[in-house]
Amino acid sequence: QERRERQRKVSKEMVEKATRELEKMQLQEKADIKYKEWLKKKRAEEAEKKKQEKEKEKERETELQEKRARSEKIFKEWLQNARNKPQPALNVYGFPHGKSTGLY
């Protein structure tokens, strides 16, 4: 009888141990699946973020190019207008070369 009880106890412990191991494995599998899903989601978010940053960078570049083109156009117009403006008279009112000669 003692043998039978010991064998029952041992078999019962083995069954319990096996069920614990099985539960442990199932939990590990669930954790792995959740981790993989989280990692996939995180990578997708990072890819989206990089894509948005690239788009913003392109927009900044186009704005900068437009600004440069406008500035260059305005400068050229100013240069043309500056050439066409009449030069100020330098020898007016006794100021040769635009400076006073010291005589009143």
Coordinates of N, CA and C in Angstrom, one line a residue:
Q1 N 0.8 -1.2 0.0 CA 0.0 0.0 0.0 C 0.9 1.3 0.0
E2 N 1.9 1.2 0.8 CA 2.8 2.4 0.8 C 3.4 2.6 -0.5
R3 N 3.8 1.6 -1.2 CA 4.3 1.7 -2.6 C 3.3 2.3 -3.5
R4 N 2.1 1.9 -3.4 CA 1.1 2.4 -4.3 C 0.9 3.9 -4.0
E5 N 0.8 4.2 -2.7 CA 0.6 5.6 -2.4 C 1.8 6.5 -2.9
R6 N 3.0 5.9 -2.7 CA 4.2 6.6 -3.2 C 4.2 6.8 -4.7
Q7 N 3.8 5.7 -5.4 CA 3.7 5.8 -6.8 C 2.7 6.8 -7.3
R8 N 1.5 6.8 -6.6 CA 0.5 7.7 -6.9 C 1.0 9.2 -6.7
K9 N 1.7 9.3 -5.5 CA 2.2 10.7 -5.2 C 3.2 11.1 -6.3
V10 N 4.1 10.2 -6.6 CA 5.1 10.5 -7.6 C 4.4 10.8 -9.0
S11 N 3.5 10.0 -9.4 CA 2.8 10.2 -10.6 C 2.0 11.5 -10.6
K12 N 1.4 11.8 -9.5 CA 0.6 13.0 -9.3 C 1.6 14.2 -9.4
E13 N 2.7 14.1 -8.8 CA 3.7 15.2 -8.9 C 4.2 15.4 -10.3
M14 N 4.4 14.3 -11.0 CA 4.9 14.4 -12.4 C 3.9 15.0 -13.3
V15 N 2.6 14.7 -13.1 CA 1.5 15.3 -13.8 C 1.5 16.8 -13.6
E16 N 1.5 17.1 -12.3 CA 1.5 18.6 -11.9 C 2.7 19.3 -12.5
K17 N 3.9 18.7 -12.5 CA 5.1 19.3 -13.0 C 4.9 19.5 -14.5
A18 N 4.4 18.4 -15.2 CA 4.2 18.5 -16.6 C 3.2 19.6 -17.0
T19 N 2.1 19.7 -16.2 CA 1.1 20.8 -16.5 C 1.7 22.2 -16.3
R20 N 2.6 22.3 -15.2 CA 3.2 23.6 -15.0 C 4.2 23.9 -16.1
E21 N 4.9 22.9 -16.6 CA 5.8 23.2 -17.7 C 5.0 23.6 -19.0
L22 N 3.9 22.9 -19.2 CA 3.1 23.2 -20.3 C 2.5 24.6 -20.3
E23 N 2.1 25.0 -19.1 CA 1.6 26.4 -18.9 C 2.7 27.4 -19.1
K24 N 3.8 27.1 -18.6 CA 5.0 27.9 -18.7 C 5.3 28.1 -20.2
M25 N 5.3 27.1 -21.0 CA 5.6 27.1 -22.4 C 4.5 28.0 -23.1
Q26 N 3.3 27.7 -22.8 CA 2.2 28.5 -23.4 C 2.3 30.0 -23.1
L27 N 2.7 30.3 -21.8 CA 2.9 31.7 -21.5 C 4.0 32.3 -22.3
Q28 N 5.1 31.5 -22.4 CA 6.3 32.0 -23.2 C 5.9 32.3 -24.6
E29 N 5.1 31.4 -25.2 CA 4.7 31.5 -26.6 C 3.8 32.8 -26.8
K30 N 2.9 33.0 -25.8 CA 2.0 34.2 -25.9 C 2.9 35.4 -25.8
A31 N 3.9 35.4 -24.9 CA 4.8 36.6 -24.7 C 5.6 36.8 -26.0
D32 N 6.0 35.8 -26.6 CA 6.8 35.9 -27.9 C 5.9 36.5 -28.9
I33 N 4.7 36.1 -29.0 CA 3.8 36.6 -30.0 C 3.5 38.1 -29.8
K34 N 3.2 38.4 -28.5 CA 2.9 39.8 -28.2 C 4.1 40.7 -28.5
Y35 N 5.3 40.2 -28.2 CA 6.5 40.9 -28.4 C 6.7 41.2 -29.9
K36 N 6.5 40.1 -30.7 CA 6.7 40.3 -32.2 C 5.7 41.3 -32.7
E37 N 4.4 41.2 -32.2 CA 3.4 42.2 -32.7 C 3.8 43.6 -32.3
W38 N 4.3 43.8 -31.1 CA 4.7 45.1 -30.6 C 5.9 45.6 -31.5
L39 N 6.9 44.7 -31.7 CA 8.0 45.1 -32.5 C 7.6 45.5 -33.9
K40 N 6.7 44.8 -34.5 CA 6.2 45.1 -35.9 C 5.6 46.4 -35.9
K41 N 4.7 46.7 -34.9 CA 4.0 48.0 -34.8 C 5.0 49.1 -34.6
K42 N 6.0 48.9 -33.8 CA 7.1 49.9 -33.5 C 7.8 50.2 -34.8
R43 N 8.2 49.2 -35.5 CA 9.0 49.4 -36.7 C 8.1 50.2 -37.8
A44 N 6.8 49.9 -37.8 CA 5.9 50.6 -38.8 C 5.9 52.1 -38.4
E45 N 5.8 52.3 -37.1 CA 5.7 53.7 -36.6 C 7.0 54.5 -36.9
E46 N 8.1 53.8 -36.8 CA 9.4 54.4 -37.1 C 9.5 54.7 -38.6
A47 N 9.1 53.8 -39.4 CA 9.1 54.0 -40.8 C 8.2 55.2 -41.2
E48 N 7.0 55.3 -40.6 CA 6.1 56.4 -40.9 C 6.8 57.7 -40.5
K49 N 7.4 57.7 -39.3 CA 8.1 58.9 -38.8 C 9.2 59.4 -39.8
K50 N 10.0 58.4 -40.2 CA 11.1 58.7 -41.2 C 10.5 59.3 -42.5
K51 N 9.4 58.7 -42.9 CA 8.8 59.2 -44.2 C 8.3 60.6 -44.0
Q52 N 7.7 60.9 -42.9 CA 7.2 62.3 -42.6 C 8.4 63.2 -42.6
E53 N 9.5 62.8 -41.9 CA 10.6 63.7 -41.8 C 11.2 64.0 -43.2
K54 N 11.3 63.0 -44.0 CA 11.8 63.2 -45.4 C 10.9 64.1 -46.2
E55 N 9.6 64.0 -46.0 CA 8.6 64.9 -46.7 C 8.8 66.4 -46.2
K56 N 9.0 66.5 -44.9 CA 9.2 67.9 -44.3 C 10.5 68.4 -44.9
E57 N 11.6 67.6 -45.0 CA 12.9 68.1 -45.5 C 12.7 68.5 -46.9
K58 N 12.0 67.7 -47.7 CA 11.8 68.1 -49.1 C 11.0 69.4 -49.2
E59 N 10.0 69.6 -48.4 CA 9.3 70.9 -48.4 C 10.2 72.0 -48.0
R60 N 11.0 71.9 -47.0 CA 12.0 72.9 -46.7 C 12.9 73.2 -47.8
E61 N 13.4 72.2 -48.5 CA 14.3 72.4 -49.6 C 13.6 73.2 -50.7
T62 N 12.4 72.8 -51.1 CA 11.7 73.5 -52.1 C 11.5 75.0 -51.7
E63 N 11.1 75.2 -50.5 CA 10.9 76.6 -50.0 C 12.1 77.4 -50.1
L64 N 13.3 76.8 -49.7 CA 14.5 77.4 -49.7 C 14.9 77.8 -51.2
Q65 N 14.7 76.9 -52.1 CA 15.0 77.1 -53.5 C 14.2 78.3 -54.0
E66 N 12.9 78.2 -53.7 CA 12.0 79.3 -54.1 C 12.4 80.7 -53.6
K67 N 12.8 80.7 -52.3 CA 13.3 81.9 -51.7 C 14.5 82.4 -52.4
R68 N 15.5 81.5 -52.7 CA 16.7 81.9 -53.4 C 16.4 82.5 -54.7
A69 N 15.5 81.8 -55.4 CA 15.2 82.3 -56.8 C 14.5 83.7 -56.7
R70 N 13.6 83.9 -55.7 CA 13.0 85.2 -55.6 C 14.1 86.3 -55.2
S71 N 15.0 85.9 -54.3 CA 16.0 86.9 -53.9 C 16.9 87.2 -55.1
E72 N 17.3 86.2 -55.9 CA 18.1 86.5 -57.0 C 17.4 87.4 -58.0
K73 N 16.2 87.1 -58.3 CA 15.4 87.9 -59.2 C 15.3 89.4 -58.7
I74 N 15.0 89.6 -57.4 CA 14.9 90.9 -56.9 C 16.3 91.6 -57.0
F75 N 17.4 90.9 -56.7 CA 18.7 91.5 -56.8 C 19.0 91.9 -58.2
K76 N 18.7 91.1 -59.2 CA 18.9 91.4 -60.6 C 18.1 92.7 -61.0
E77 N 16.9 92.7 -60.5 CA 16.1 93.9 -60.8 C 16.7 95.1 -60.2
W78 N 17.1 95.0 -58.9 CA 17.8 96.1 -58.3 C 19.0 96.6 -59.0
L79 N 19.8 95.6 -59.5 CA 21.0 95.9 -60.2 C 20.7 96.7 -61.5
Q80 N 19.7 96.2 -62.2 CA 19.3 96.9 -63.4 C 18.8 98.4 -63.1
N81 N 18.1 98.5 -62.1 CA 17.6 99.8 -61.7 C 18.7 100.7 -61.2
A82 N 19.7 100.2 -60.5 CA 20.8 101.0 -60.0 C 21.7 101.5 -61.2
R83 N 21.8 100.7 -62.3 CA 22.6 101.2 -63.4 C 21.8 102.3 -64.2
N84 N 20.5 102.3 -64.1 CA 19.8 103.3 -64.9 C 19.5 104.5 -64.1
K85 N 19.8 104.5 -62.8 CA 19.6 105.7 -62.0 C 20.6 106.8 -62.4
P86 N 20.2 108.1 -62.4 CA 21.2 109.1 -62.6 C 22.2 109.3 -61.4
Q87 N 23.4 109.5 -61.8 CA 24.4 109.7 -60.7 C 24.2 111.1 -60.1
P88 N 24.5 111.2 -58.8 CA 24.3 112.5 -58.2 C 25.5 113.5 -58.6
A89 N 25.1 114.7 -58.7 CA 26.1 115.7 -59.1 C 27.1 115.9 -58.0
L90 N 28.4 115.8 -58.3 CA 29.4 115.8 -57.2 C 29.9 117.3 -56.9
N91 N 29.9 118.1 -58.0 CA 30.5 119.4 -57.8 C 29.4 120.5 -57.6
V92 N 28.5 120.2 -56.8 CA 27.4 121.1 -56.5 C 27.7 122.0 -55.3
Y93 N 27.5 123.3 -55.3 CA 27.7 124.2 -54.2 C 29.1 124.2 -53.7
G94 N 30.1 124.0 -54.5 CA 31.5 124.1 -54.1 C 32.0 122.9 -53.3
F95 N 31.4 121.8 -53.6 CA 31.9 120.6 -52.9 C 32.5 119.7 -54.0
P96 N 33.8 119.9 -54.3 CA 34.4 119.0 -55.3 C 34.5 117.6 -54.7
H97 N 34.2 116.7 -55.5 CA 34.2 115.3 -55.2 C 33.3 115.0 -53.9
G98 N 32.3 115.8 -53.7 CA 31.4 115.6 -52.6 C 31.9 116.0 -51.3
K99 N 33.1 116.7 -51.2 CA 33.7 117.0 -49.9 C 33.9 118.5 -49.8
S100 N 33.8 119.1 -48.7 CA 34.0 120.5 -48.5 C 35.5 120.9 -48.8
T101 N 35.7 122.1 -49.4 CA 37.1 122.4 -49.7 C 37.7 123.3 -48.6
G102 N 36.9 123.6 -47.6 CA 37.5 124.4 -46.5 C 37.2 125.9 -46.7
L103 N 36.8 126.3 -47.9 CA 36.5 127.7 -48.1 C 35.0 127.9 -48.0
Y104 N 34.6 129.1 -47.5 CA 33.2 129.3 -47.4 C 32.7 130.1 -48.5

